[in-house]
Every structure is written in C-alpha cells, then in structure tokens.
Coordinates of C-alpha atoms and ligand atoms in Angstrom, one line a residue:
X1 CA 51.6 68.0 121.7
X2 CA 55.6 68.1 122.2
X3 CA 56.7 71.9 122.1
X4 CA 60.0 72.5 121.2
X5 CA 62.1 75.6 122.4
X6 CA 64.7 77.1 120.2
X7 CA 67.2 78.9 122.3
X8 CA 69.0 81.8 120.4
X9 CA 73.0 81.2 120.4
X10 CA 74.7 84.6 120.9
X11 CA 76.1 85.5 117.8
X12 CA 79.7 84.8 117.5
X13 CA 82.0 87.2 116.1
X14 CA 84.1 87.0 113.1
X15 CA 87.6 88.6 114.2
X16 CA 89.4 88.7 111.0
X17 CA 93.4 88.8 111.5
X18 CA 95.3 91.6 109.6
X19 CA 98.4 89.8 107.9
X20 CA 101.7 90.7 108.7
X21 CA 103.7 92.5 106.8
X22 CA 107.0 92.8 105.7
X23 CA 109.4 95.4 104.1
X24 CA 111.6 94.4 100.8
X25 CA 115.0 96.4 101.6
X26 CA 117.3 96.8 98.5
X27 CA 120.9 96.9 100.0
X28 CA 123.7 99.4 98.3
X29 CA 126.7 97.4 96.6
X30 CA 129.6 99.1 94.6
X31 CA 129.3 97.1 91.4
X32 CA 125.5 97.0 90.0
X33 CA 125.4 99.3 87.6
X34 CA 122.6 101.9 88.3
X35 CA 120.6 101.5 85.0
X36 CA 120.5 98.3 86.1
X37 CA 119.2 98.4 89.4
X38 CA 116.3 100.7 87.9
X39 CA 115.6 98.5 85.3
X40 CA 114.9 95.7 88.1
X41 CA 112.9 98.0 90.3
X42 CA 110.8 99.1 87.4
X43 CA 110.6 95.4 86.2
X44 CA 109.8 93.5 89.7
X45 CA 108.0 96.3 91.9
X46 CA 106.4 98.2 89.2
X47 CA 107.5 101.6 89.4
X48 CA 107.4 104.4 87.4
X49 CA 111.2 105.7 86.2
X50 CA 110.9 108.3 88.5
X51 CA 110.5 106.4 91.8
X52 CA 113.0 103.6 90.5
X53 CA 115.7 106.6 90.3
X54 CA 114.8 108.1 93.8
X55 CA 114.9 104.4 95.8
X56 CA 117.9 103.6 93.2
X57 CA 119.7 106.8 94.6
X58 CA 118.6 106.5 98.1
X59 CA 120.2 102.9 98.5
X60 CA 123.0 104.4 96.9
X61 CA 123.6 107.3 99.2
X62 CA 122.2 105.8 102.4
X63 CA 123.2 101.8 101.9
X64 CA 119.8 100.7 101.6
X65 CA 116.1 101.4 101.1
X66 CA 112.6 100.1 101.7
X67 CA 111.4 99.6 98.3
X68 CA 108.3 98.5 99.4
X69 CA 105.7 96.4 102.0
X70 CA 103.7 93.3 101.1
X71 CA 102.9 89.8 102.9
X72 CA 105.2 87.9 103.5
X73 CA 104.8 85.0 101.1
X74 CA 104.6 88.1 97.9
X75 CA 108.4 90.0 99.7
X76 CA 110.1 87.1 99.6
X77 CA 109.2 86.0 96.0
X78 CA 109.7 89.6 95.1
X79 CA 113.5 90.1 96.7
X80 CA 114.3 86.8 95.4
X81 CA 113.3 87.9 91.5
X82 CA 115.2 91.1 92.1
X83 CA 118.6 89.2 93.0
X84 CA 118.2 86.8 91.1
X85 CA 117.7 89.6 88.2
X86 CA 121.2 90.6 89.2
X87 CA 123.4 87.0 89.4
X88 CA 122.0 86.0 86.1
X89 CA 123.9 89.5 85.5
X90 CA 126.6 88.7 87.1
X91 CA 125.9 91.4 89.6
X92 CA 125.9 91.1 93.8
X93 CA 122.5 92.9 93.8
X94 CA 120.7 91.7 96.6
X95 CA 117.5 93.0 98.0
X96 CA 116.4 91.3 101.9
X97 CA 113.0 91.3 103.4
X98 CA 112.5 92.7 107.2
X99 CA 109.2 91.8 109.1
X100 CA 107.7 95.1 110.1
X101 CA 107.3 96.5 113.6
Ligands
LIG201 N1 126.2 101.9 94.0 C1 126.0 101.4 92.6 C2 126.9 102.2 91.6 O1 127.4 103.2 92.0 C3 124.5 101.6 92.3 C4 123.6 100.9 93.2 C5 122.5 101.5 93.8 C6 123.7 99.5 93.4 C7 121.7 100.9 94.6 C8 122.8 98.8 94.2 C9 121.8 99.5 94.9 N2 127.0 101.7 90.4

C-alpha cells in the first residue's frame, strides 16, 4: 500500500494595505460669493450649514482649508465637482487635493 504524506504549508498571511489618503483643500479667492461657496460645500461634501460656514470662513480668513480626507480616486472627483460648481457660475472657485503625510 502507497502512503501518502501531507505536509502542512505554514499559513500565509494576509497583509492588507491601508489606502492612502488625500486631503480636498478649498483655496480662498476674492470673488465667490460666500453663500455660494456654502451651498457647494453643503452640496458636494455633505455638511451640515453649520460646518459649511466654519470651513467657508476659515478659507476666508486663513486662504484655505482642509475640507475634508478620502482616497484618492473619491478627492479628486470631489474638488473637481466643487470647481466645476463654481465656473458653470462663473466663479474662480477652486478646491486642490494634497496627498497626506
Ligand atoms: N472671500 C470670498 C468673499 O469674500 C468668500 C470665499 C470664501 C471664497 C472661501 C472662496 C473660499 N466673497
């Protein structure tokens, strides 16, 4: 009779990589109205009125402000919508995306 030996392979492990991610930055200009840039953020990033005012404001008084983190792929479709929000507008609104550290 053949015997057969079945030799355990050590189990591999699964390493699962965490995505990077990557900040959507909404940049100050002197033009967009500010209703306006609250009714994108509210719009595009969901917010509440409240949190659309205080990133609205902080761009305002600071030049810019991280609106908000996601992959990479979901940032950039996100900036785009909000400026393209503002040309249809005919507003210079423009919102970037930074990798983050
Ligand atoms: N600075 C613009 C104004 O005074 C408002 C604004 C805020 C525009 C944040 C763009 C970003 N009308």
């Amino acid at each position: 009779m053949t015997r057969t030996t079945v030799t355990p392979r050590p189990q591999a492990k699964t390493r699962t990589e965490r995505p990077k991610l990557y900040k959507v930055i909404l940049l100050n200009d002197d033009f967009t109205p500010r209703d306006f840039v609250v009714t994108v953020l509210k719009g595009v990033f969901r917010m509440t009125e409240g949190e659309a005012l205080g990133v609205m404001l902080t761009a305002h008084r600071r030049g810019a402000c991280v609106v908000a983190v996601y992959t990479r792929e979901v940032a950039e479709t996100k900036a785009q919508q909000g400026t393209s929000a503002g040309q249809a507008a005919g507003y210079p609104l423009t919102f970037t995306t930074e990798r983050e550290e």
